[in-house]
PDB file of C-alpha atoms in Angstrom:
ATOM      1  CA  MET A1137       0.012  -0.081   0.062  1.00 87.00           C
ATOM      2  CA  SER A1138       1.069   3.446  -0.578  1.00 91.00           C
ATOM      3  CA  LEU A1139       1.934   6.048   1.808  1.00 93.00           C
ATOM      4  CA  VAL A1140      -1.121   8.157   0.592  1.00 93.00           C
ATOM      5  CA  GLU A1141      -3.390   5.345   0.757  1.00 95.00           C
ATOM      6  CA  LEU A1142      -2.100   4.623   4.476  1.00 96.00           C
ATOM      7  CA  ILE A1143      -2.588   8.239   5.286  1.00 96.00           C
ATOM      8  CA  ALA A1144      -6.233   8.103   3.975  1.00 95.00           C
ATOM      9  CA  GLN A1145      -6.966   4.817   5.777  1.00 96.00           C
ATOM     10  CA  ALA A1146      -5.386   6.214   9.122  1.00 96.00           C
ATOM     11  CA  ASP A1147      -7.498   7.006  12.291  1.00 95.00           C
ATOM     12  CA  GLU A1148      -6.897  10.176  14.263  1.00 94.00           C
ATOM     13  CA  ARG A1149      -4.124   8.547  16.630  1.00 95.00           C
ATOM     14  CA  GLY A1150      -2.294   7.293  13.597  1.00 96.00           C
ATOM     15  CA  LEU A1151      -2.533  10.550  11.713  1.00 97.00           C
ATOM     16  CA  ALA A1152      -1.328  12.549  14.502  1.00 97.00           C
ATOM     17  CA  ALA A1153       1.409  10.260  15.513  1.00 97.00           C
ATOM     18  CA  SER A1154       2.405  10.189  11.672  1.00 97.00           C
ATOM     19  CA  GLY A1155       2.552  14.019  11.520  1.00 98.00           C
ATOM     20  CA  LEU A1156       4.415  14.078  15.079  1.00 98.00           C
ATOM     21  CA  ALA A1157       6.849  11.544  13.974  1.00 98.00           C
ATOM     22  CA  CYS A1158       7.605  13.727  10.790  1.00 98.00           C
ATOM     23  CA  LEU A1159       8.079  16.779  12.835  1.00 97.00           C
ATOM     24  CA  ASP A1160      10.111  14.637  15.723  1.00 97.00           C
ATOM     25  CA  ARG A1161      12.492  13.447  12.905  1.00 97.00           C
ATOM     26  CA  CYS A1162      13.100  17.176  11.722  1.00 96.00           C
ATOM     27  CA  VAL A1163      13.628  18.474  15.315  1.00 94.00           C
ATOM     28  CA  PRO A1164      17.470  18.876  14.844  1.00 93.00           C
ATOM     29  CA  LEU A1165      16.655  21.709  12.204  1.00 93.00           C
ATOM     30  CA  LEU A1166      14.698  23.571  14.876  1.00 92.00           C
ATOM     31  CA  GLY A1167      17.418  23.400  17.609  1.00 88.00           C
ATOM     32  CA  GLY A1168      15.545  21.089  19.724  1.00 87.00           C
ATOM     33  CA  ASP A1169      16.632  18.410  22.252  1.00 89.00           C
ATOM     34  CA  ASP A1170      15.407  14.713  22.165  1.00 90.00           C
ATOM     35  CA  GLU A1171      13.012  15.406  24.710  1.00 93.00           C
ATOM     36  CA  ILE A1172      11.197  18.591  23.494  1.00 94.00           C
ATOM     37  CA  LEU A1173       8.184  16.483  21.881  1.00 96.00           C
ATOM     38  CA  ARG A1174       7.635  13.881  24.494  1.00 95.00           C
ATOM     39  CA  PRO A1175       4.496  15.673  25.990  1.00 96.00           C
ATOM     40  CA  LEU A1176       3.007  15.394  22.570  1.00 96.00           C
ATOM     41  CA  TRP A1177       3.923  11.655  22.176  1.00 97.00           C
ATOM     42  CA  ALA A1178       2.485  11.054  25.919  1.00 96.00           C
ATOM     43  CA  SER A1179      -0.974  12.987  24.536  1.00 96.00           C
ATOM     44  CA  LEU A1180      -1.361  10.221  22.058  1.00 95.00           C
ATOM     45  CA  THR A1181      -1.772   7.427  24.979  1.00 94.00           C
ATOM     46  CA  ASP A1182      -5.179   6.152  25.973  1.00 92.00           C
ATOM     47  CA  ASP A1183      -4.651   7.591  29.644  1.00 91.00           C
ATOM     48  CA  ALA A1184      -4.080  11.086  28.086  1.00 91.00           C
ATOM     49  CA  GLY A1185      -6.222  14.108  28.883  1.00 89.00           C
ATOM     50  CA  ALA A1186      -8.307  16.141  26.479  1.00 81.00           C
ATOM     51  CA  GLY A1187      -5.978  19.209  26.691  1.00 90.00           C
ATOM     52  CA  ASP A1188      -2.691  17.419  26.724  1.00 95.00           C
ATOM     53  CA  TRP A1189      -2.249  17.695  22.943  1.00 96.00           C
ATOM     54  CA  GLY A1190      -2.639  21.482  22.842  1.00 95.00           C
ATOM     55  CA  ASP A1191      -0.630  21.822  26.032  1.00 95.00           C
ATOM     56  CA  GLY A1192       2.299  19.909  24.580  1.00 95.00           C
ATOM     57  CA  LEU A1193       2.025  21.708  21.402  1.00 96.00           C
ATOM     58  CA  GLU A1194       2.250  25.106  22.914  1.00 95.00           C
ATOM     59  CA  GLN A1195       5.111  24.111  25.028  1.00 93.00           C
ATOM     60  CA  ALA A1196       6.972  22.704  22.108  1.00 94.00           C
ATOM     61  CA  ARG A1197       6.475  26.181  20.072  1.00 93.00           C
ATOM     62  CA  GLY A1198       7.682  28.262  23.059  1.00 91.00           C
ATOM     63  CA  LYS A1199      10.802  25.947  23.344  1.00 90.00           C
ATOM     64  CA  LEU A1200      11.906  25.504  19.692  1.00 86.00           C
ATOM     65  CA  ASP A1201      13.945  27.849  17.799  1.00 63.00           C
ATOM     66  CA  ALA A1202      11.580  30.361  16.255  1.00 62.00           C
ATOM     67  CA  ALA A1203      14.146  32.017  13.996  1.00 55.00           C
ATOM     68  CA  GLY A1204      15.007  30.452  10.604  1.00 59.00           C
ATOM     69  CA  ASP A1205      18.241  31.252   8.882  1.00 65.00           C
ATOM     70  CA  GLY A1206      16.867  31.398   5.352  1.00 71.00           C
ATOM     71  CA  ASP A1207      17.378  27.697   4.720  1.00 88.00           C
ATOM     72  CA  GLU A1208      14.448  26.029   2.837  1.00 92.00           C
ATOM     73  CA  ALA A1209      14.531  22.785   4.955  1.00 93.00           C
ATOM     74  CA  VAL A1210      14.334  24.806   8.229  1.00 93.00           C
ATOM     75  CA  ALA A1211      11.742  26.785   6.879  1.00 93.00           C
ATOM     76  CA  LEU A1212       9.928  23.510   5.959  1.00 95.00           C
ATOM     77  CA  ALA A1213      10.184  22.448   9.654  1.00 95.00           C
ATOM     78  CA  HIS A1214       9.111  25.412  10.993  1.00 94.00           C
ATOM     79  CA  ARG A1215       5.993  25.099   8.881  1.00 94.00           C
ATOM     80  CA  MET A1216       5.186  21.636  10.157  1.00 96.00           C
ATOM     81  CA  LEU A1217       5.478  22.984  13.953  1.00 96.00           C
ATOM     82  CA  GLU A1218       2.988  26.057  13.205  1.00 95.00           C
ATOM     83  CA  ALA A1219       0.586  24.067  11.008  1.00 96.00           C
ATOM     84  CA  ALA A1220       0.020  21.548  13.829  1.00 97.00           C
ATOM     85  CA  PRO A1221      -3.676  21.780  14.822  1.00 97.00           C
ATOM     86  CA  VAL A1222      -4.179  22.855  18.678  1.00 95.00           C
ATOM     87  CA  GLU A1223      -7.419  20.926  18.623  1.00 91.00           C
ATOM     88  CA  ARG A1224      -6.898  17.079  17.701  1.00 91.00           C
ATOM     89  CA  SER A1225      -9.713  16.479  15.219  1.00 91.00           C
ATOM     90  CA  ALA A1226      -9.724  13.855  12.782  1.00 91.00           C
ATOM     91  CA  ALA A1227      -9.962  16.331   9.885  1.00 94.00           C
ATOM     92  CA  GLU A1228      -7.421  18.665  10.966  1.00 96.00           C
ATOM     93  CA  VAL A1229      -4.825  16.391  11.723  1.00 96.00           C
ATOM     94  CA  ARG A1230      -5.277  14.403   8.486  1.00 96.00           C
ATOM     95  CA  VAL A1231      -4.539  17.597   6.820  1.00 97.00           C
ATOM     96  CA  TRP A1232      -1.583  18.375   8.926  1.00 98.00           C
ATOM     97  CA  ALA A1233      -0.202  14.608   8.572  1.00 97.00           C
ATOM     98  CA  ASP A1234      -0.414  14.827   5.080  1.00 96.00           C
ATOM     99  CA  ALA A1235       1.587  18.213   5.018  1.00 97.00           C
ATOM    100  CA  CYS A1236       4.079  16.835   7.234  1.00 97.00           C
ATOM    101  CA  SER A1237       4.869  13.978   5.183  1.00 97.00           C
ATOM    102  CA  VAL A1238       5.289  15.868   2.212  1.00 95.00           C
ATOM    103  CA  ALA A1239       7.299  18.481   4.166  1.00 96.00           C
ATOM    104  CA  SER A1240       9.603  15.911   5.696  1.00 96.00           C
ATOM    105  CA  LEU A1241      10.336  14.046   2.607  1.00 95.00           C
ATOM    106  CA  GLN A1242      11.212  17.136   0.974  1.00 94.00           C
ATOM    107  CA  ILE A1243      13.684  18.320   3.923  1.00 95.00           C
ATOM    108  CA  HIS A1244      15.258  14.662   3.486  1.00 94.00           C
ATOM    109  CA  ARG A1245      15.483  15.415  -0.158  1.00 92.00           C
ATOM    110  CA  LEU A1246      17.022  18.774   0.328  1.00 92.00           C
ATOM    111  CA  LEU A1247      19.758  17.651   2.842  1.00 93.00           C
ATOM    112  CA  ASP A1248      20.664  14.144   0.677  1.00 89.00           C
ATOM    113  CA  THR A1249      23.695  14.658  -1.314  1.00 85.00           C
ATOM    114  CA  ALA A1250      22.792  11.964  -3.658  1.00 84.00           C
ATOM    115  CA  PRO A1251      20.237  12.753  -6.534  1.00 80.00           C
ATOM    116  CA  ASP A1252      16.744  11.653  -6.440  1.00 75.00           C
ATOM    117  CA  ASP A1253      15.437  11.296  -9.867  1.00 74.00           C
ATOM    118  CA  ALA A1254      11.482  12.198  -9.199  1.00 71.00           C
ATOM    119  CA  SER A1255      10.320  15.440 -10.127  1.00 73.00           C
ATOM    120  CA  SER A1256       8.533  15.538  -6.686  1.00 77.00           C
ATOM    121  CA  VAL A1257       8.278  13.816  -3.440  1.00 84.00           C
ATOM    122  CA  ASP A1258       4.486  13.059  -4.465  1.00 79.00           C
ATOM    123  CA  THR A1259       5.579  10.420  -6.998  1.00 81.00           C
ATOM    124  CA  ARG A1260       7.540   8.698  -3.828  1.00 80.00           C
ATOM    125  CA  ARG A1261       4.541   8.852  -1.674  1.00 84.00           C
ATOM    126  CA  GLN A1262       2.287   7.070  -4.418  1.00 84.00           C
ATOM    127  CA  GLY A1263       4.664   4.285  -4.504  1.00 77.00           C
ATOM    128  CA  ARG A1264       7.211   4.988  -7.423  1.00 77.00           C
ATOM    129  CA  THR A1265      10.405   4.361  -5.930  1.00 75.00           C
ATOM    130  CA  GLU A1266      12.905   3.891  -8.761  1.00 81.00           C
ATOM    131  CA  GLY A1267      16.122   6.068  -8.452  1.00 81.00           C
ATOM    132  CA  MET A1268      15.193   7.397  -5.103  1.00 85.00           C
ATOM    133  CA  SER A1269      18.107   8.833  -2.794  1.00 87.00           C
ATOM    134  CA  PRO A1270      19.039   6.918   0.012  1.00 90.00           C
ATOM    135  CA  LEU A1271      18.004   9.614   2.677  1.00 92.00           C
ATOM    136  CA  VAL A1272      14.419   9.953   0.921  1.00 91.00           C
ATOM    137  CA  ALA A1273      14.132   6.112   0.871  1.00 90.00           C
ATOM    138  CA  ALA A1274      14.801   5.843   4.458  1.00 93.00           C
ATOM    139  CA  GLU A1275      12.349   8.663   5.312  1.00 95.00           C
ATOM    140  CA  LEU A1276       9.515   7.197   3.073  1.00 94.00           C
ATOM    141  CA  ARG A1277      10.102   3.644   5.024  1.00 94.00           C
ATOM    142  CA  ARG A1278       9.957   5.490   8.360  1.00 96.00           C
ATOM    143  CA  GLN A1279       6.559   6.971   7.404  1.00 97.00           C
ATOM    144  CA  VAL A1280       5.022   3.872   6.153  1.00 96.00           C
ATOM    145  CA  THR A1281       6.167   1.876   9.000  1.00 96.00           C
ATOM    146  CA  VAL A1282       4.710   4.494  11.733  1.00 97.00           C
ATOM    147  CA  LEU A1283       1.399   4.378   9.807  1.00 97.00           C
ATOM    148  CA  GLU A1284       1.512   0.485   9.695  1.00 97.00           C
ATOM    149  CA  VAL A1285       2.421  -0.151  13.130  1.00 97.00           C
ATOM    150  CA  LEU A1286      -0.395   2.276  14.414  1.00 95.00           C
ATOM    151  CA  SER A1287      -2.775   0.642  12.157  1.00 95.00           C
ATOM    152  CA  GLY A1288      -2.071  -2.893  13.384  1.00 94.00           C
ATOM    153  CA  HIS A1289      -1.443  -2.147  17.050  1.00 94.00           C
ATOM    154  CA  GLY A1290      -3.362   1.192  17.927  1.00 88.00           C
ATOM    155  CA  ALA A1291      -1.970   2.796  21.056  1.00 89.00           C
ATOM    156  CA  ALA A1292       0.175  -0.275  21.757  1.00 93.00           C
ATOM    157  CA  GLY A1293       2.166   0.720  18.534  1.00 95.00           C
ATOM    158  CA  LEU A1294       3.131   4.202  19.845  1.00 96.00           C
ATOM    159  CA  ARG A1295       6.296   2.817  21.342  1.00 95.00           C
ATOM    160  CA  ARG A1296       7.459   1.270  18.088  1.00 96.00           C
ATOM    161  CA  ALA A1297       6.301   4.582  16.282  1.00 96.00           C
ATOM    162  CA  LEU A1298       8.569   6.666  18.551  1.00 96.00           C
ATOM    163  CA  GLU A1299      11.728   4.168  18.063  1.00 96.00           C
ATOM    164  CA  VAL A1300      11.232   4.782  14.469  1.00 96.00           C
ATOM    165  CA  SER A1301      11.011   8.387  14.947  1.00 96.00           C
ATOM    166  CA  ILE A1302      14.182   8.564  17.210  1.00 96.00           C
ATOM    167  CA  GLU A1303      16.320   6.466  14.717  1.00 96.00           C
ATOM    168  CA  GLY A1304      15.383   9.041  11.982  1.00 96.00           C
ATOM    169  CA  ARG A1305      16.014  12.009  14.351  1.00 96.00           C
ATOM    170  CA  ARG A1306      19.665  10.504  14.963  1.00 96.00           C
ATOM    171  CA  VAL A1307      20.009  10.191  10.980  1.00 96.00           C
ATOM    172  CA  LEU A1308      18.988  13.533  10.461  1.00 95.00           C
ATOM    173  CA  ARG A1309      21.159  15.116  13.276  1.00 95.00           C
ATOM    174  CA  ALA A1310      24.078  13.273  11.735  1.00 94.00           C
ATOM    175  CA  VAL A1311      23.182  14.820   8.224  1.00 93.00           C
ATOM    176  CA  VAL A1312      22.622  18.286   9.743  1.00 90.00           C
ATOM    177  CA  SER A1313      25.921  18.196  11.719  1.00 90.00           C
ATOM    178  CA  ARG A1314      27.803  17.119   8.561  1.00 89.00           C
ATOM    179  CA  ARG A1315      26.225  19.768   6.618  1.00 84.00           C
ATOM    180  CA  THR A1316      27.178  22.444   9.182  1.00 82.00           C
ATOM    181  CA  ARG A1317      30.631  21.251   9.314  1.00 86.00           C
ATOM    182  CA  GLN A1318      30.937  21.494   5.481  1.00 84.00           C
ATOM    183  CA  ARG A1319      29.690  25.024   5.435  1.00 80.00           C
ATOM    184  CA  SER A1320      31.968  26.280   8.040  1.00 73.00           C
TER     185      SER A1320
END
């Protein structure tokens, strides 16, 4: 099943986790630490209160670097954070998760030193993967995994979704670090 189809079939929790995972993997671009989005992840559990998502989002927005450096990848990450809905309704989260998917793939495409043969990341999301760059391929696999895990396991899949996100964040942090060294 393509990423577009998985997003179309996901429930509210799966969509919120999908968008959050994309944002979480891009936190290195926003100057955040590994724990900055933990309250948002916790708000997706069955035990979470109704306002936990909005509170966690407000905290994250207040702590993450609001200033961009004119870099397109950083600007895309900021847009993901700013576009996150304060109210976690299925309709709003679906739009956000879809936009986060596109933005995160585009960020990985911008940061990858290997070329990607596709004219846009939309072709990747629809399942056409020939000539895909390694960083984009890994991000696409992570997005698919998060949605599949949550679709198959519900709240019990949150831990695995977070693990996938942490792995991706480490990869992107290394890419950003290498890029910063090369610019210096």
